[in-house]
Amino acid sequence: MNEVVLFTPFHPDSGGGAVVLRTLIAAFSKLKVRWLYLGDTPSNFPNSHCIAPSVIGQPLLKDLSASLKMWTGWGQPELGRIVTSITREQPAVIWTVAMNEGIPVGNIVAEELGIPLHVSVHDDQVGAIAGRSRRYWWMAGLMRKPWLRLLRRASSIDVISDGMKRRYAQLHHVDSFVCHRVITALPEIANSVSGDAISVGHIGNVYSNKEYSCFLLGLRAYRETRRQSLQFYLVGSQPDQVCLAQEILGSDSVTDYDHLNEIDAVRLLGGTSFVYAMYPFDAKSSEFRRTSLPTKLSTYVQSQRPIFAHAPMDSTLAEVVSNGELGYCCSDLRPHVIAEGVEKILSLQVPKSRFEGVRSAKYGLNNAIALETALQNCLNNATPAS
């Protein structure tokens, strides 16, 4: 079986990008993948190997120095050691993610070593990552050149959303194909929603506490008007986001699950009245919401509960929920309008067939087939080792 070397700056066991990659690799039928990653702990994912600690993401002063060196190309011995570890595998093809260390490492591998390169883009490094970061926003200009060079040097590129594909073609003249995670089938959900109580579910990070607070205030306003009991279930949320929910809704109305595997999370969310997803409304998050796609959406599709999409209508989240008729889209921050939206989503009956339609169209095996074909084409075009 042919082998491709995947390099990521993140661990295979955590984060939305890792979920996407794991499901795709598991669905490959012809290619074997050796996953090399940065970190300091082993992974249970098959054929994965930690090769070095992360270069960036350290304590502030040390991180600023390392980041400047990495993005300006002034020289970074750690990058050289990473590249050496990768080339020790004698890869015919490198597959990397256009994020953080994956960008300069991908450029070195492609330009200096001439190894064919496939690139996956899960978030826009300049607009979505640096543009929204308190620590890295001022480095966005430094990141832009190596990031664009990687995209233009790649033999093939997959992106995470239709919005990203459109914008990259228009702004950067970069050709790509959309590749989501794979969900082979929707689970059977024993729905036990009570008509006498409201239950709302959320998994993962909230991208902005400002909009999140507005949603919670709207949820509280609806509860007080209707005098119904309410339970808000949080899975894998940040501690400050749990505290914010408890402050606004009351501790008795909030249940925090620090971590659940996806099977258990889907089972929990499948018993709620609806699930919540959001994207930030502010101008600096424009590129982020127009190009990224939250991995939690794929978990919500499996839960088969109506989705309350709290986001501007130019977002990928609103596009998927609206086009798939999976729930209700609210692009307002006023609590009383959000409360009206809560009333509307509680009246919705979203049949399983709609979730199945989105699963098949967006999260089907076609994603793995398209990506495996692109990687195989890179292998076919690789120069045989002498």
mmCIF file of C-alpha atoms in Angstrom:
data_model
loop_
_atom_site.group_PDB
_atom_site.id
_atom_site.type_symbol
_atom_site.label_atom_id
_atom_site.label_comp_id
_atom_site.label_asym_id
_atom_site.label_seq_id
_atom_site.Cartn_x
_atom_site.Cartn_y
_atom_site.Cartn_z
ATOM 1 C CA MET A 1 0.000 0.000 0.000
ATOM 2 C CA ASN A 2 1.308 3.478 -0.902
ATOM 3 C CA GLU A 3 2.212 5.708 2.056
ATOM 4 C CA VAL A 4 1.834 9.461 2.437
ATOM 5 C CA VAL A 5 3.443 11.456 5.235
ATOM 6 C CA LEU A 6 1.063 13.878 6.971
ATOM 7 C CA PHE A 7 2.581 16.652 9.075
ATOM 8 C CA THR A 8 0.471 18.738 11.460
ATOM 9 C CA PRO A 9 1.411 21.307 14.100
ATOM 10 C CA PHE A 10 -1.315 19.866 16.353
ATOM 11 C CA HIS A 11 -1.984 16.599 18.165
ATOM 12 C CA PRO A 12 -4.083 13.897 16.430
ATOM 13 C CA ASP A 13 -6.303 13.452 19.491
ATOM 14 C CA SER A 14 -7.608 16.992 20.035
ATOM 15 C CA GLY A 15 -9.273 19.802 18.130
ATOM 16 C CA GLY A 16 -11.655 20.103 15.217
ATOM 17 C CA GLY A 17 -8.949 19.790 12.556
ATOM 18 C CA ALA A 18 -7.807 16.497 14.057
ATOM 19 C CA VAL A 19 -11.393 15.172 13.953
ATOM 20 C CA VAL A 20 -11.592 15.991 10.244
ATOM 21 C CA LEU A 21 -8.274 14.301 9.435
ATOM 22 C CA ARG A 22 -8.921 11.190 11.532
ATOM 23 C CA THR A 23 -12.223 10.418 9.829
ATOM 24 C CA LEU A 24 -10.770 10.999 6.358
ATOM 25 C CA ILE A 25 -7.734 8.774 6.939
ATOM 26 C CA ALA A 26 -9.916 6.016 8.400
ATOM 27 C CA ALA A 27 -12.022 6.073 5.210
ATOM 28 C CA PHE A 28 -9.080 5.770 2.787
ATOM 29 C CA SER A 29 -9.105 2.493 0.861
ATOM 30 C CA LYS A 30 -5.772 2.623 -1.008
ATOM 31 C CA LEU A 31 -3.369 4.910 0.820
ATOM 32 C CA LYS A 32 -1.605 4.468 4.117
ATOM 33 C CA VAL A 33 -0.809 7.618 6.120
ATOM 34 C CA ARG A 34 2.062 8.153 8.544
ATOM 35 C CA TRP A 35 1.031 11.071 10.760
ATOM 36 C CA LEU A 36 3.897 13.151 12.170
ATOM 37 C CA TYR A 37 2.942 15.874 14.619
ATOM 38 C CA LEU A 38 4.290 18.416 17.093
ATOM 39 C CA GLY A 39 3.579 18.053 20.799
ATOM 40 C CA ASP A 40 4.784 16.359 23.926
ATOM 41 C CA THR A 41 2.415 13.410 24.394
ATOM 42 C CA PRO A 42 1.832 10.187 22.442
ATOM 43 C CA SER A 43 -1.322 9.560 20.432
ATOM 44 C CA ASN A 44 -3.534 6.494 20.210
ATOM 45 C CA PHE A 45 -4.239 7.109 16.534
ATOM 46 C CA PRO A 46 -2.672 4.376 14.356
ATOM 47 C CA ASN A 47 0.692 5.134 12.714
ATOM 48 C CA SER A 48 1.051 8.535 14.381
ATOM 49 C CA HIS A 49 4.344 9.797 15.796
ATOM 50 C CA CYS A 50 5.333 12.860 17.818
ATOM 51 C CA ILE A 51 8.533 14.240 16.278
ATOM 52 C CA ALA A 52 9.222 17.489 18.158
ATOM 53 C CA PRO A 53 7.759 20.031 20.573
ATOM 54 C CA SER A 54 5.837 22.988 19.162
ATOM 55 C CA VAL A 55 7.934 25.955 17.992
ATOM 56 C CA ILE A 56 5.327 28.596 18.882
ATOM 57 C CA GLY A 57 2.653 28.843 21.570
ATOM 58 C CA GLN A 58 5.126 29.178 24.431
ATOM 59 C CA PRO A 59 5.159 31.777 27.262
ATOM 60 C CA LEU A 60 4.717 35.273 25.846
ATOM 61 C CA LEU A 61 8.251 36.692 25.525
ATOM 62 C CA LYS A 62 9.802 33.454 24.307
ATOM 63 C CA ASP A 63 6.905 32.937 21.925
ATOM 64 C CA LEU A 64 7.221 36.411 20.389
ATOM 65 C CA SER A 65 10.877 35.787 19.592
ATOM 66 C CA ALA A 66 10.213 32.323 18.130
ATOM 67 C CA SER A 67 7.233 33.561 16.105
ATOM 68 C CA LEU A 68 9.164 36.481 14.630
ATOM 69 C CA LYS A 69 11.991 34.189 13.560
ATOM 70 C CA MET A 70 9.583 31.669 12.072
ATOM 71 C CA TRP A 71 7.519 34.123 10.047
ATOM 72 C CA THR A 72 10.389 36.344 8.868
ATOM 73 C CA GLY A 73 12.650 33.456 7.882
ATOM 74 C CA TRP A 74 15.551 34.811 9.953
ATOM 75 C CA GLY A 75 16.465 31.294 10.871
ATOM 76 C CA GLN A 76 14.881 28.821 13.218
ATOM 77 C CA PRO A 77 16.910 25.706 14.124
ATOM 78 C CA GLU A 78 13.775 24.012 15.439
ATOM 79 C CA LEU A 79 12.236 24.124 11.953
ATOM 80 C CA GLY A 80 15.346 22.479 10.531
ATOM 81 C CA ARG A 81 15.059 19.668 13.048
ATOM 82 C CA ILE A 82 11.386 19.185 12.141
ATOM 83 C CA VAL A 83 12.199 18.997 8.438
ATOM 84 C CA THR A 84 15.017 16.514 9.155
ATOM 85 C CA SER A 85 12.596 14.314 11.102
ATOM 86 C CA ILE A 86 10.148 14.387 8.215
ATOM 87 C CA THR A 87 12.692 13.672 5.490
ATOM 88 C CA ARG A 88 14.103 10.805 7.561
ATOM 89 C CA GLU A 89 10.875 9.014 6.611
ATOM 90 C CA GLN A 90 11.888 9.347 2.928
ATOM 91 C CA PRO A 91 8.435 10.581 1.907
ATOM 92 C CA ALA A 92 7.387 10.569 -1.717
ATOM 93 C CA VAL A 93 4.617 13.041 -0.880
ATOM 94 C CA ILE A 94 4.037 15.443 2.004
ATOM 95 C CA TRP A 95 0.542 16.370 3.178
ATOM 96 C CA THR A 96 0.368 19.295 5.570
ATOM 97 C CA VAL A 97 -2.142 21.665 7.122
ATOM 98 C CA ALA A 98 -1.750 25.392 6.321
ATOM 99 C CA MET A 99 -1.522 26.413 9.940
ATOM 100 C CA ASN A 100 1.317 27.722 12.144
ATOM 101 C CA GLU A 101 4.471 25.552 11.770
ATOM 102 C CA GLY A 102 2.857 23.633 8.909
ATOM 103 C CA ILE A 103 3.323 26.666 6.660
ATOM 104 C CA PRO A 104 7.113 27.250 6.822
ATOM 105 C CA VAL A 105 7.792 23.505 7.056
ATOM 106 C CA GLY A 106 5.658 22.895 3.968
ATOM 107 C CA ASN A 107 7.502 25.605 2.067
ATOM 108 C CA ILE A 108 10.909 24.148 2.944
ATOM 109 C CA VAL A 109 9.858 20.636 1.962
ATOM 110 C CA ALA A 110 8.371 21.773 -1.354
ATOM 111 C CA GLU A 111 10.890 24.420 -2.401
ATOM 112 C CA GLU A 112 14.209 23.186 -1.063
ATOM 113 C CA LEU A 113 13.651 19.441 -1.235
ATOM 114 C CA GLY A 114 11.275 19.306 -4.210
ATOM 115 C CA ILE A 115 8.868 16.855 -2.580
ATOM 116 C CA PRO A 116 5.281 17.028 -3.969
ATOM 117 C CA LEU A 117 2.967 18.760 -1.527
ATOM 118 C CA HIS A 118 -0.740 18.539 -0.755
ATOM 119 C CA VAL A 119 -2.176 21.211 1.549
ATOM 120 C CA SER A 120 -5.333 21.169 3.684
ATOM 121 C CA VAL A 121 -6.750 24.513 4.855
ATOM 122 C CA HIS A 122 -9.055 24.373 7.878
ATOM 123 C CA ASP A 123 -8.745 28.036 8.896
ATOM 124 C CA ASP A 124 -7.428 31.081 7.060
ATOM 125 C CA GLN A 125 -4.067 31.739 8.761
ATOM 126 C CA VAL A 126 -4.018 35.486 8.111
ATOM 127 C CA GLY A 127 -7.673 36.502 8.432
ATOM 128 C CA ALA A 128 -9.106 33.818 10.716
ATOM 129 C CA ILE A 129 -6.205 32.917 13.006
ATOM 130 C CA ALA A 130 -3.948 35.978 13.212
ATOM 131 C CA GLY A 131 -6.727 38.461 12.483
ATOM 132 C CA ARG A 132 -8.708 37.392 15.565
ATOM 133 C CA SER A 133 -5.753 36.707 17.870
ATOM 134 C CA ARG A 134 -4.764 39.053 20.691
ATOM 135 C CA ARG A 135 -1.219 37.723 20.580
ATOM 136 C CA TYR A 136 -0.557 37.382 16.848
ATOM 137 C CA TRP A 137 -2.750 39.988 15.106
ATOM 138 C CA TRP A 138 0.173 42.317 14.422
ATOM 139 C CA MET A 139 2.060 39.469 12.697
ATOM 140 C CA ALA A 140 -0.639 38.942 10.053
ATOM 141 C CA GLY A 141 1.406 40.839 7.456
ATOM 142 C CA LEU A 142 4.455 38.667 8.146
ATOM 143 C CA MET A 143 2.388 35.488 7.827
ATOM 144 C CA ARG A 144 0.765 36.462 4.546
ATOM 145 C CA LYS A 145 3.753 35.957 2.245
ATOM 146 C CA PRO A 146 4.790 32.442 3.362
ATOM 147 C CA TRP A 147 1.135 31.406 3.620
ATOM 148 C CA LEU A 148 0.366 32.482 0.050
ATOM 149 C CA ARG A 149 3.613 30.911 -1.153
ATOM 150 C CA LEU A 150 2.526 27.597 0.347
ATOM 151 C CA LEU A 151 -0.861 27.705 -1.364
ATOM 152 C CA ARG A 152 0.662 28.579 -4.735
ATOM 153 C CA ARG A 153 3.420 25.994 -4.419
ATOM 154 C CA ALA A 154 1.082 23.120 -3.495
ATOM 155 C CA SER A 155 0.320 20.459 -6.080
ATOM 156 C CA SER A 156 -3.261 20.303 -4.768
ATOM 157 C CA ILE A 157 -5.334 21.966 -2.036
ATOM 158 C CA ASP A 158 -8.448 21.032 -0.115
ATOM 159 C CA VAL A 159 -10.402 23.628 1.870
ATOM 160 C CA ILE A 160 -13.022 23.358 4.582
ATOM 161 C CA SER A 161 -15.949 25.266 3.068
ATOM 162 C CA ASP A 162 -17.563 26.492 -0.133
ATOM 163 C CA GLY A 163 -17.007 30.036 1.104
ATOM 164 C CA MET A 164 -13.262 29.436 1.409
ATOM 165 C CA LYS A 165 -13.100 27.875 -2.047
ATOM 166 C CA ARG A 166 -14.890 30.868 -3.602
ATOM 167 C CA ARG A 167 -12.788 33.487 -1.814
ATOM 168 C CA TYR A 168 -9.462 31.811 -2.532
ATOM 169 C CA ALA A 169 -10.316 31.529 -6.208
ATOM 170 C CA GLN A 170 -11.409 35.171 -6.365
ATOM 171 C CA LEU A 171 -8.773 36.810 -4.160
ATOM 172 C CA HIS A 172 -5.726 34.584 -4.563
ATOM 173 C CA HIS A 173 -6.394 32.778 -7.877
ATOM 174 C CA VAL A 174 -5.931 29.482 -6.058
ATOM 175 C CA ASP A 175 -7.796 26.380 -7.222
ATOM 176 C CA SER A 176 -9.043 24.001 -4.532
ATOM 177 C CA PHE A 177 -11.726 21.464 -3.672
ATOM 178 C CA VAL A 178 -13.938 21.324 -0.573
ATOM 179 C CA CYS A 179 -13.244 18.456 1.814
ATOM 180 C CA HIS A 180 -15.209 17.852 5.028
ATOM 181 C CA ARG A 181 -14.918 15.091 7.595
ATOM 182 C CA VAL A 182 -16.599 11.748 6.935
ATOM 183 C CA ILE A 183 -19.739 10.530 8.699
ATOM 184 C CA THR A 184 -20.637 7.122 7.284
ATOM 185 C CA ALA A 185 -24.174 7.027 8.747
ATOM 186 C CA LEU A 186 -26.405 8.880 11.167
ATOM 187 C CA PRO A 187 -26.823 7.132 14.524
ATOM 188 C CA GLU A 188 -30.166 6.041 15.854
ATOM 189 C CA ILE A 189 -31.215 8.656 18.410
ATOM 190 C CA ALA A 190 -33.632 7.763 21.210
ATOM 191 C CA ASN A 191 -35.027 11.276 21.538
ATOM 192 C CA SER A 192 -36.478 11.981 24.967
ATOM 193 C CA VAL A 193 -37.252 15.701 24.742
ATOM 194 C CA SER A 194 -39.851 16.777 27.306
ATOM 195 C CA GLY A 195 -42.538 19.227 26.258
ATOM 196 C CA ASP A 196 -42.567 20.759 29.733
ATOM 197 C CA ALA A 197 -38.926 21.853 29.791
ATOM 198 C CA ILE A 198 -36.411 23.541 27.510
ATOM 199 C CA SER A 199 -33.013 21.938 27.078
ATOM 200 C CA VAL A 200 -30.235 23.441 24.962
ATOM 201 C CA GLY A 201 -26.931 21.816 24.023
ATOM 202 C CA HIS A 202 -23.555 23.183 22.981
ATOM 203 C CA ILE A 203 -20.247 21.453 22.301
ATOM 204 C CA GLY A 204 -16.762 22.917 22.037
ATOM 205 C CA ASN A 205 -15.564 26.491 22.137
ATOM 206 C CA VAL A 206 -17.616 29.644 21.913
ATOM 207 C CA TYR A 207 -15.764 32.027 19.591
ATOM 208 C CA SER A 208 -16.843 35.255 21.294
ATOM 209 C CA ASN A 209 -18.258 35.820 24.760
ATOM 210 C CA LYS A 210 -20.000 39.024 23.673
ATOM 211 C CA GLU A 211 -22.438 37.293 21.310
ATOM 212 C CA TYR A 212 -22.645 34.286 23.612
ATOM 213 C CA SER A 213 -23.800 36.560 26.462
ATOM 214 C CA CYS A 214 -26.493 38.034 24.226
ATOM 215 C CA PHE A 215 -27.757 34.548 23.417
ATOM 216 C CA LEU A 216 -27.842 33.579 27.095
ATOM 217 C CA LEU A 217 -29.754 36.762 27.949
ATOM 218 C CA GLY A 218 -32.243 35.969 25.191
ATOM 219 C CA LEU A 219 -32.607 32.415 26.481
ATOM 220 C CA ARG A 220 -33.209 33.744 29.987
ATOM 221 C CA ALA A 221 -35.772 36.241 28.693
ATOM 222 C CA TYR A 222 -37.683 33.460 26.961
ATOM 223 C CA ARG A 223 -37.618 31.318 30.105
ATOM 224 C CA GLU A 224 -38.911 34.153 32.270
ATOM 225 C CA THR A 225 -41.700 35.007 29.834
ATOM 226 C CA ARG A 226 -42.848 31.400 29.436
ATOM 227 C CA ARG A 227 -42.081 30.363 33.018
ATOM 228 C CA GLN A 228 -40.622 27.075 31.806
ATOM 229 C CA SER A 229 -37.726 25.196 33.363
ATOM 230 C CA LEU A 230 -34.463 25.344 31.432
ATOM 231 C CA GLN A 231 -31.333 23.235 31.273
ATOM 232 C CA PHE A 232 -28.229 24.270 29.322
ATOM 233 C CA TYR A 233 -25.784 21.440 28.602
ATOM 234 C CA LEU A 234 -22.168 22.365 27.837
ATOM 235 C CA VAL A 235 -19.637 19.850 26.515
ATOM 236 C CA GLY A 236 -15.933 20.684 26.378
ATOM 237 C CA SER A 237 -16.382 24.407 27.012
ATOM 238 C CA GLN A 238 -13.833 26.796 28.458
ATOM 239 C CA PRO A 239 -14.206 27.448 32.212
ATOM 240 C CA ASP A 240 -15.013 31.135 31.687
ATOM 241 C CA GLN A 241 -17.818 30.193 29.296
ATOM 242 C CA VAL A 242 -19.295 27.800 31.844
ATOM 243 C CA CYS A 243 -19.111 30.525 34.512
ATOM 244 C CA LEU A 244 -20.792 33.022 32.187
ATOM 245 C CA ALA A 245 -23.684 30.636 31.562
ATOM 246 C CA GLN A 246 -24.062 29.999 35.295
ATOM 247 C CA GLU A 247 -24.017 33.726 36.022
ATOM 248 C CA ILE A 248 -26.761 34.538 33.517
ATOM 249 C CA LEU A 249 -28.948 31.419 33.701
ATOM 250 C CA GLY A 250 -28.217 30.320 37.265
ATOM 251 C CA SER A 251 -26.039 27.433 38.396
ATOM 252 C CA ASP A 252 -29.001 25.050 38.664
ATOM 253 C CA SER A 253 -29.757 25.537 34.977
ATOM 254 C CA VAL A 254 -26.266 24.713 33.690
ATOM 255 C CA THR A 255 -24.703 21.254 33.423
ATOM 256 C CA ASP A 256 -21.045 21.147 32.464
ATOM 257 C CA TYR A 257 -19.427 18.098 30.879
ATOM 258 C CA ASP A 258 -15.714 18.791 30.743
ATOM 259 C CA HIS A 259 -15.156 16.086 28.138
ATOM 260 C CA LEU A 260 -17.245 13.454 26.360
ATOM 261 C CA ASN A 261 -16.315 11.273 23.411
ATOM 262 C CA GLU A 262 -18.342 12.023 20.306
ATOM 263 C CA ILE A 263 -20.648 9.030 20.660
ATOM 264 C CA ASP A 264 -21.670 10.080 24.167
ATOM 265 C CA ALA A 265 -21.861 13.760 23.159
ATOM 266 C CA VAL A 266 -24.196 12.947 20.261
ATOM 267 C CA ARG A 267 -26.372 10.869 22.597
ATOM 268 C CA LEU A 268 -26.577 13.759 25.083
ATOM 269 C CA LEU A 269 -27.261 16.436 22.454
ATOM 270 C CA GLY A 270 -29.834 14.207 20.769
ATOM 271 C CA GLY A 271 -32.013 14.547 23.863
ATOM 272 C CA THR A 272 -32.120 18.358 23.841
ATOM 273 C CA SER A 273 -34.762 20.712 22.469
ATOM 274 C CA PHE A 274 -32.165 22.303 20.169
ATOM 275 C CA VAL A 275 -28.429 22.884 19.859
ATOM 276 C CA TYR A 276 -26.516 26.162 19.662
ATOM 277 C CA ALA A 277 -23.752 27.315 17.309
ATOM 278 C CA MET A 278 -22.364 30.793 16.756
ATOM 279 C CA TYR A 279 -19.894 32.893 14.801
ATOM 280 C CA PRO A 280 -18.701 36.356 15.867
ATOM 281 C CA PHE A 281 -20.401 39.447 14.457
ATOM 282 C CA ASP A 282 -17.467 41.901 14.588
ATOM 283 C CA ALA A 283 -15.658 43.189 11.505
ATOM 284 C CA LYS A 284 -12.297 41.591 12.329
ATOM 285 C CA SER A 285 -13.992 38.160 12.280
ATOM 286 C CA SER A 286 -15.353 38.638 8.778
ATOM 287 C CA GLU A 287 -12.806 36.406 7.052
ATOM 288 C CA PHE A 288 -13.139 33.788 9.780
ATOM 289 C CA ARG A 289 -16.907 33.403 9.544
ATOM 290 C CA ARG A 290 -16.916 33.511 5.726
ATOM 291 C CA THR A 291 -14.304 30.792 5.250
ATOM 292 C CA SER A 292 -14.163 28.496 8.307
ATOM 293 C CA LEU A 293 -16.775 25.903 9.211
ATOM 294 C CA PRO A 294 -17.248 24.736 12.821
ATOM 295 C CA THR A 295 -16.562 21.036 13.325
ATOM 296 C CA LYS A 296 -19.352 21.053 15.912
ATOM 297 C CA LEU A 297 -21.801 21.356 13.018
ATOM 298 C CA SER A 298 -21.000 17.769 12.002
ATOM 299 C CA THR A 299 -21.668 16.625 15.585
ATOM 300 C CA TYR A 300 -24.983 18.492 15.560
ATOM 301 C CA VAL A 301 -26.002 16.838 12.288
ATOM 302 C CA GLN A 302 -25.471 13.483 13.995
ATOM 303 C CA SER A 303 -27.540 14.588 17.001
ATOM 304 C CA GLN A 304 -30.426 15.386 14.606
ATOM 305 C CA ARG A 305 -31.713 18.293 16.667
ATOM 306 C CA PRO A 306 -32.693 21.729 15.291
ATOM 307 C CA ILE A 307 -29.691 24.077 15.140
ATOM 308 C CA PHE A 308 -29.893 27.650 16.432
ATOM 309 C CA ALA A 309 -27.293 29.384 14.255
ATOM 310 C CA HIS A 310 -26.391 32.686 15.899
ATOM 311 C CA ALA A 311 -24.309 34.383 13.215
ATOM 312 C CA PRO A 312 -24.374 36.989 10.448
ATOM 313 C CA MET A 313 -25.983 35.731 7.269
ATOM 314 C CA ASP A 314 -22.688 36.025 5.354
ATOM 315 C CA SER A 315 -21.226 33.181 7.451
ATOM 316 C CA THR A 316 -20.668 29.599 6.334
ATOM 317 C CA LEU A 317 -22.620 28.464 9.399
ATOM 318 C CA ALA A 318 -25.746 30.383 8.370
ATOM 319 C CA GLU A 319 -25.322 29.173 4.788
ATOM 320 C CA VAL A 320 -25.326 25.489 5.736
ATOM 321 C CA VAL A 321 -28.141 25.735 8.297
ATOM 322 C CA SER A 322 -30.296 27.897 6.020
ATOM 323 C CA ASN A 323 -29.755 25.923 2.801
ATOM 324 C CA GLY A 324 -30.215 22.605 4.585
ATOM 325 C CA GLU A 325 -33.264 23.854 6.538
ATOM 326 C CA LEU A 326 -31.715 22.459 9.706
ATOM 327 C CA GLY A 327 -32.997 25.038 12.152
ATOM 328 C CA TYR A 328 -33.179 28.797 12.667
ATOM 329 C CA CYS A 329 -30.650 31.528 11.807
ATOM 330 C CA CYS A 330 -30.530 34.616 14.034
ATOM 331 C CA SER A 331 -28.329 37.535 13.003
ATOM 332 C CA ASP A 332 -29.379 39.850 15.834
ATOM 333 C CA LEU A 333 -27.768 40.600 19.209
ATOM 334 C CA ARG A 334 -30.813 42.014 21.000
ATOM 335 C CA PRO A 335 -32.023 39.615 23.705
ATOM 336 C CA HIS A 336 -35.716 40.121 22.955
ATOM 337 C CA VAL A 337 -35.145 39.234 19.275
ATOM 338 C CA ILE A 338 -33.115 36.185 20.311
ATOM 339 C CA ALA A 339 -35.975 35.177 22.639
ATOM 340 C CA GLU A 340 -38.331 35.357 19.654
ATOM 341 C CA GLY A 341 -35.891 33.125 17.771
ATOM 342 C CA VAL A 342 -35.928 30.622 20.624
ATOM 343 C CA GLU A 343 -39.711 30.470 20.387
ATOM 344 C CA LYS A 344 -39.476 29.876 16.636
ATOM 345 C CA ILE A 345 -36.907 27.081 16.854
ATOM 346 C CA LEU A 346 -38.888 25.325 19.573
ATOM 347 C CA SER A 347 -41.811 25.128 17.154
ATOM 348 C CA LEU A 348 -39.706 23.531 14.408
ATOM 349 C CA GLN A 349 -39.825 19.867 13.520
ATOM 350 C CA VAL A 350 -36.722 19.020 11.479
ATOM 351 C CA PRO A 351 -37.102 15.534 9.994
ATOM 352 C CA LYS A 352 -34.221 13.061 9.954
ATOM 353 C CA SER A 353 -34.277 13.153 6.156
ATOM 354 C CA ARG A 354 -32.899 16.715 6.171
ATOM 355 C CA PHE A 355 -30.005 15.771 8.418
ATOM 356 C CA GLU A 356 -29.391 12.729 6.240
ATOM 357 C CA GLY A 357 -29.363 14.958 3.159
ATOM 358 C CA VAL A 358 -26.673 17.181 4.692
ATOM 359 C CA ARG A 359 -24.723 14.165 5.949
ATOM 360 C CA SER A 360 -24.708 12.607 2.501
ATOM 361 C CA ALA A 361 -23.921 15.818 0.609
ATOM 362 C CA LYS A 362 -21.374 17.354 2.968
ATOM 363 C CA TYR A 363 -20.027 14.567 5.155
ATOM 364 C CA GLY A 364 -20.205 11.532 2.880
ATOM 365 C CA LEU A 365 -17.472 9.188 1.650
ATOM 366 C CA ASN A 366 -17.030 11.435 -1.405
ATOM 367 C CA ASN A 367 -14.767 13.586 0.790
ATOM 368 C CA ALA A 368 -12.314 10.759 1.423
ATOM 369 C CA ILE A 369 -12.438 9.680 -2.221
ATOM 370 C CA ALA A 370 -11.637 13.189 -3.469
ATOM 371 C CA LEU A 371 -8.767 13.655 -1.016
ATOM 372 C CA GLU A 372 -7.336 10.189 -1.600
ATOM 373 C CA THR A 373 -7.435 10.817 -5.357
ATOM 374 C CA ALA A 374 -5.557 14.120 -4.941
ATOM 375 C CA LEU A 375 -2.890 12.445 -2.790
ATOM 376 C CA GLN A 376 -2.595 9.571 -5.256
ATOM 377 C CA ASN A 377 -2.074 12.077 -8.085
ATOM 378 C CA CYS A 378 0.757 13.635 -6.067
ATOM 379 C CA LEU A 379 2.288 10.179 -5.670
ATOM 380 C CA ASN A 380 1.947 9.481 -9.379
ATOM 381 C CA ASN A 381 3.802 12.709 -10.174
ATOM 382 C CA ALA A 382 6.545 12.170 -7.594
ATOM 383 C CA THR A 383 10.088 11.599 -8.825
ATOM 384 C CA PRO A 384 11.176 8.076 -7.887
ATOM 385 C CA ALA A 385 13.906 8.000 -5.269
ATOM 386 C CA SER A 386 17.308 7.345 -6.796
#
